[in-house]
């Protein structure tokens, strides 16, 4: 029997309807287009019986009830969905039963994908011929894909009733269904990966990339943005991306084939490289940026694994988490080395180590003192040379702070009725370089004065400045002091750490205070804020851990840094008598004084005595200083490197922080906006960067190159002042 066109098939159906045959007429049509055309044509003059109406929600049709319904029809009817139901159930006996059944009215049965079954029936029954069925020529057919109930994905039908109903419409080529029944489906999908390949044309990832539950999660929700870098969704985002900008992520993706490997290597991949490799620090910085939001708990395992790198461990840590910040400081203390890359590894420490240029009386000596003090505090050591320096400066007549004004004298220049005073207990001058850097970031203008506290450096003798200030315009915090005494912001185990990990917390506390100051100025709550302190504190006096030789009639107080005067006392040559106390200016402690564990005050070392007075205002005009000398020259004779700088606004003085030192710039005699700075002790050729300060404010980082030249270029320097 040849295949007919739709028009020919409809004509043959009409012939059947006008004939004396009362057994059903079968129309075998597979393609959706042809099927719908025949349904439309017959629907104009015949009633439709839908097989789906005889199905339970997820049960195959009750063929007996369907047969009864056909028998009770009062008009000629078209039955749809029957063939499809037999295909899905695998039960085709109903076709043979209906084939030979006589009905009161004419019955046309449209069946798809039952050609093979009907051909068998025709071969076994010579009477079943063209008057009883026809085949319609059509392109293609439908497919039913059964999707596992555990997969969270959209389907065309749920349960057999909906499946048959969808097939009766003839709209879809591929029908996705969810059913618990044993369907004779064209394809069964029981994992999310296969489903994704269906839903995403060209999906190229392998099944091994994710665990099955991860594939199920991705199938249910394709979102990959906004997740932690070590999340499997982030891995999918990178794996599917046409290109990845981050060097470290590219490095990891080349080495992994699954999310499990990715989650491990995203943390530990750097450990497989030597920090001396050419591209190490590019990958280090990229990794640091990628892991910026990672929590300490997530990275605890990695921190433990970094110990495999022995004395190089610090190069594999970052300042992203509190736990790592503590470990960096421990490593510096353990190895007694500060890496050249500290500003990349832990920028806050790099800023802390940035020297402040003390321009007060004895400023050069004080600058050198605190530059060395901060290095040794961080390394948790005291060099013999520095200890000798402290001992020498502790003697009467050699104490550098004696010529400085008191804090109270410095505060006289401010107006307690308009300026707000903020007292940060135990804030010493060692943090001035750090505060300069933070003020730049916060767009605050600062002016700094350095004064001395009253001796002994105890709060009870150094709080009158605060008590006497206008009550409405003052505030204070003692968290900094608590941290120095007992590490109060640290947990129990860290509090017992022998290294100065409290420095990490110190810097965060300073940040919070500066943020508060910034907020008050921005909100116009005050026009100027004054930050000062009662006294500083000494870490090195704690590290020194030495009782002096003098036996006093009374025991030392405040960790032995001072001792009440008694008439039988022998005057120590390293102490000064103030307010009925002997006050030590070196790093010893009087006998009987309780040993401190973090930092101490009460004595008269520079770090205990010197206190900052810092005025903060809003930065209305940015101080922009440009380098007019991109290339400078040097030789071994009299040509020294020098830079000409230009300030857009008038400033009092300019200095350049280069190679660990501050160099004062000299103003041009004819142009107050220009300055010349020279580096007489540095002649090496190369490309360099330096930080520029205008007055007390960090301005910017400049770049320049030093070239070696033969002969002298001293005339260039002379020309600057003409």
Tab-separated table of C-alpha atoms in Angstrom, residues 352-579:
chain	number	residue	atom	x	y	z
A	352	UNK	CA	53.265	50.895	59.263
A	353	UNK	CA	56.965	50.557	58.435
A	354	UNK	CA	56.838	53.710	56.314
A	355	UNK	CA	58.901	56.198	58.257
A	356	UNK	CA	57.468	59.463	59.463
A	357	UNK	CA	59.790	62.413	58.915
A	358	UNK	CA	60.094	64.086	62.310
A	359	UNK	CA	60.870	67.746	61.664
A	360	UNK	CA	60.866	68.724	65.329
A	361	UNK	CA	63.969	69.410	67.423
A	362	UNK	CA	66.264	66.324	67.228
A	363	UNK	CA	64.004	65.211	64.379
A	364	UNK	CA	66.663	63.369	62.396
A	365	UNK	CA	67.672	61.258	65.400
A	366	UNK	CA	64.047	60.575	66.328
A	367	UNK	CA	63.232	59.582	62.746
A	368	UNK	CA	66.109	57.092	62.704
A	369	UNK	CA	65.115	55.807	66.147
A	370	UNK	CA	61.538	54.957	65.219
A	371	UNK	CA	62.518	53.518	61.856
A	372	UNK	CA	64.657	50.998	63.722
A	373	UNK	CA	62.171	50.582	66.575
A	374	UNK	CA	59.365	49.504	64.234
A	375	UNK	CA	61.608	47.037	62.421
A	376	UNK	CA	62.626	45.419	65.690
A	377	UNK	CA	59.126	45.431	67.137
A	378	UNK	CA	57.951	43.516	64.099
A	379	UNK	CA	60.925	41.120	64.155
A	380	UNK	CA	60.448	40.666	67.894
A	381	UNK	CA	64.144	41.282	68.609
A	382	UNK	CA	66.440	43.941	70.041
A	383	UNK	CA	69.787	44.362	68.365
A	384	UNK	CA	72.794	45.069	70.537
A	385	UNK	CA	73.401	48.351	68.724
A	386	UNK	CA	69.862	49.571	69.315
A	387	UNK	CA	69.934	48.516	72.961
A	388	UNK	CA	73.166	50.441	73.394
A	389	UNK	CA	71.556	53.473	71.740
A	390	UNK	CA	68.570	53.312	74.097
A	391	UNK	CA	70.873	52.927	77.081
A	392	UNK	CA	72.932	55.921	76.002
A	393	UNK	CA	69.885	58.117	75.352
A	394	UNK	CA	68.493	57.136	78.759
A	395	UNK	CA	71.255	59.032	80.540
A	396	UNK	CA	70.612	62.456	82.007
A	397	UNK	CA	71.251	65.227	79.486
A	398	UNK	CA	70.866	62.923	76.492
A	399	UNK	CA	67.144	62.356	76.489
A	400	UNK	CA	65.872	63.583	73.136
A	401	UNK	CA	62.358	64.359	74.336
A	402	UNK	CA	63.390	66.976	76.881
A	403	UNK	CA	63.451	69.791	74.294
A	404	UNK	CA	59.984	69.001	72.938
A	405	UNK	CA	56.836	70.873	73.994
A	406	UNK	CA	54.302	69.121	76.179
A	407	UNK	CA	51.100	67.807	74.704
A	408	UNK	CA	49.207	70.370	76.754
A	409	UNK	CA	51.229	73.192	75.235
A	410	UNK	CA	50.503	71.945	71.699
A	411	UNK	CA	46.771	71.731	72.403
A	412	UNK	CA	46.634	75.391	73.407
A	413	UNK	CA	46.506	76.395	69.726
A	414	UNK	CA	43.067	74.767	69.326
A	415	UNK	CA	39.605	75.963	70.342
A	416	UNK	CA	37.837	73.606	72.748
A	417	UNK	CA	34.502	75.281	71.951
A	418	UNK	CA	34.700	74.443	68.236
A	419	UNK	CA	37.326	71.731	67.720
A	420	UNK	CA	36.488	68.191	68.737
A	421	UNK	CA	39.125	66.334	70.770
A	422	UNK	CA	39.513	62.570	70.486
A	423	UNK	CA	41.725	60.761	72.975
A	424	UNK	CA	43.095	57.400	71.846
A	425	UNK	CA	44.701	55.892	74.915
A	426	UNK	CA	48.310	54.652	74.344
A	427	UNK	CA	48.623	55.892	70.749
A	428	UNK	CA	52.325	56.601	70.229
A	429	UNK	CA	54.142	58.316	67.367
A	430	UNK	CA	55.267	55.027	65.792
A	431	UNK	CA	51.972	55.009	63.843
A	432	UNK	CA	52.341	58.422	62.210
A	433	UNK	CA	53.569	57.052	58.880
A	434	UNK	CA	50.598	54.677	58.815
A	435	UNK	CA	48.165	57.475	59.658
A	436	UNK	CA	49.606	59.622	56.853
A	437	UNK	CA	48.884	56.874	54.322
A	438	UNK	CA	45.366	56.307	55.614
A	439	UNK	CA	44.579	60.027	55.597
A	440	UNK	CA	45.439	60.108	51.892
A	441	UNK	CA	43.069	57.207	51.206
A	442	UNK	CA	40.299	58.865	53.226
A	443	UNK	CA	40.877	62.238	51.542
A	444	UNK	CA	41.608	63.960	54.822
A	445	UNK	CA	44.005	66.847	55.323
A	446	UNK	CA	46.228	66.423	58.363
A	447	UNK	CA	48.659	68.541	60.328
A	448	UNK	CA	50.956	66.808	62.812
A	449	UNK	CA	52.780	68.005	65.909
A	450	UNK	CA	54.888	65.860	68.200
A	451	UNK	CA	55.011	66.535	71.926
A	452	UNK	CA	55.871	64.760	75.128
A	453	UNK	CA	53.763	63.190	77.820
A	454	UNK	CA	54.145	63.903	81.528
A	455	UNK	CA	56.380	61.488	83.462
A	456	UNK	CA	55.806	58.861	84.574
A	457	UNK	CA	53.830	57.935	81.447
A	458	UNK	CA	50.762	56.809	83.311
A	459	UNK	CA	47.230	57.793	82.395
A	460	UNK	CA	46.563	59.244	85.846
A	461	UNK	CA	49.201	61.928	85.204
A	462	UNK	CA	48.274	62.446	81.552
A	463	UNK	CA	44.556	62.979	81.300
A	464	UNK	CA	44.093	66.579	82.440
A	465	UNK	CA	44.138	67.722	78.798
A	466	UNK	CA	40.992	65.651	78.266
A	467	UNK	CA	39.309	66.387	81.574
A	468	UNK	CA	39.689	70.138	81.030
A	469	UNK	CA	38.291	70.110	77.462
A	470	UNK	CA	34.741	71.237	76.697
A	471	UNK	CA	32.525	68.299	77.633
A	472	UNK	CA	30.447	68.645	74.450
A	473	UNK	CA	33.441	68.412	72.139
A	474	UNK	CA	35.371	65.361	73.252
A	475	UNK	CA	35.355	61.580	73.078
A	476	UNK	CA	37.795	58.775	73.791
A	477	UNK	CA	38.592	55.069	73.539
A	478	UNK	CA	40.782	52.851	75.700
A	479	UNK	CA	40.641	49.783	73.431
A	480	UNK	CA	44.118	50.526	72.131
A	481	UNK	CA	45.514	50.624	75.666
A	482	UNK	CA	43.720	47.392	76.588
A	483	UNK	CA	45.198	45.696	73.552
A	484	UNK	CA	48.703	46.737	74.523
A	485	UNK	CA	48.310	45.590	78.114
A	486	UNK	CA	46.726	42.208	77.565
A	487	UNK	CA	45.849	41.728	73.914
A	488	UNK	CA	42.177	42.062	74.809
A	489	UNK	CA	40.911	41.892	71.220
A	490	UNK	CA	42.748	38.609	70.655
A	491	UNK	CA	41.352	35.208	71.519
A	492	UNK	CA	42.846	33.104	74.288
A	493	UNK	CA	45.372	31.140	72.240
A	494	UNK	CA	46.568	34.141	70.249
A	495	UNK	CA	46.915	36.198	73.422
A	496	UNK	CA	49.652	33.805	74.529
A	497	UNK	CA	51.557	34.161	71.256
A	498	UNK	CA	55.193	35.282	71.828
A	499	UNK	CA	55.181	37.363	68.644
A	500	UNK	CA	53.661	40.852	68.191
A	501	UNK	CA	50.514	39.723	66.404
A	502	UNK	CA	48.645	42.408	68.331
A	503	UNK	CA	50.076	44.829	65.739
A	504	UNK	CA	47.479	43.549	63.247
A	505	UNK	CA	44.712	44.465	65.678
A	506	UNK	CA	46.370	47.798	66.476
A	507	UNK	CA	46.240	48.864	62.842
A	508	UNK	CA	42.590	47.834	62.523
A	509	UNK	CA	41.722	49.860	65.618
A	510	UNK	CA	43.435	52.905	64.120
A	511	UNK	CA	41.456	52.358	60.910
A	512	UNK	CA	38.191	52.366	62.838
A	513	UNK	CA	39.066	55.603	64.611
A	514	UNK	CA	40.061	57.289	61.335
A	515	UNK	CA	36.839	56.097	59.711
A	516	UNK	CA	34.934	57.636	62.600
A	517	UNK	CA	36.797	60.930	62.159
A	518	UNK	CA	36.102	60.855	58.432
A	519	UNK	CA	32.404	60.280	59.103
A	520	UNK	CA	32.090	63.201	61.511
A	521	UNK	CA	33.852	65.575	59.127
A	522	UNK	CA	31.787	64.435	56.145
A	523	UNK	CA	28.557	64.891	58.077
A	524	UNK	CA	29.632	68.414	59.054
A	525	UNK	CA	29.296	67.515	62.731
A	526	UNK	CA	32.598	69.295	63.286
A	527	UNK	CA	35.029	71.293	61.135
A	528	UNK	CA	38.204	70.042	62.774
A	529	UNK	CA	39.054	67.007	64.879
A	530	UNK	CA	42.120	66.668	67.069
A	531	UNK	CA	43.493	63.182	67.699
A	532	UNK	CA	45.963	62.795	70.542
A	533	UNK	CA	46.987	60.448	73.320
A	534	UNK	CA	48.025	60.320	76.948
A	535	UNK	CA	51.209	58.321	76.340
A	536	UNK	CA	52.780	55.734	74.049
A	537	UNK	CA	53.937	52.204	74.842
A	538	UNK	CA	56.997	50.011	74.355
A	539	UNK	CA	57.148	46.533	72.906
A	540	UNK	CA	60.923	46.353	73.151
A	541	UNK	CA	60.911	46.939	76.893
A	542	UNK	CA	58.805	43.760	77.120
A	543	UNK	CA	61.090	41.800	74.793
A	544	UNK	CA	64.169	42.954	76.763
A	545	UNK	CA	62.778	41.230	79.879
A	546	UNK	CA	65.528	42.439	82.172
A	547	UNK	CA	65.433	43.603	85.767
A	548	UNK	CA	67.979	46.260	86.636
A	549	UNK	CA	70.579	45.926	89.381
A	550	UNK	CA	69.106	48.452	91.764
A	551	UNK	CA	67.212	47.143	94.741
A	552	UNK	CA	64.652	49.783	95.672
A	553	UNK	CA	62.896	50.182	98.976
A	554	UNK	CA	59.577	49.900	97.147
A	555	UNK	CA	58.672	47.482	94.379
A	556	UNK	CA	58.410	48.502	90.754
A	557	UNK	CA	54.999	49.392	89.408
A	558	UNK	CA	53.425	49.224	85.977
A	559	UNK	CA	55.527	46.236	84.917
A	560	UNK	CA	58.530	47.767	86.658
A	561	UNK	CA	58.820	50.805	84.398
A	562	UNK	CA	58.553	53.141	87.362
A	563	UNK	CA	58.951	52.921	91.109
A	564	UNK	CA	57.847	55.174	94.005
A	565	UNK	CA	60.735	57.227	95.380
A	566	UNK	CA	62.004	56.291	98.868
A	567	UNK	CA	64.537	58.115	101.022
A	568	UNK	CA	66.945	55.144	100.966
A	569	UNK	CA	66.831	54.712	97.188
A	570	UNK	CA	70.000	54.912	95.152
A	571	UNK	CA	69.381	57.059	92.114
A	572	UNK	CA	69.783	54.942	88.930
A	573	UNK	CA	71.662	56.759	86.172
A	574	UNK	CA	69.064	55.573	83.617
A	575	UNK	CA	66.103	56.999	85.531
A	576	UNK	CA	64.597	60.397	86.138
A	577	UNK	CA	62.691	61.511	89.204
A	578	UNK	CA	59.222	62.850	88.442
A	579	UNK	CA	56.140	63.176	90.669
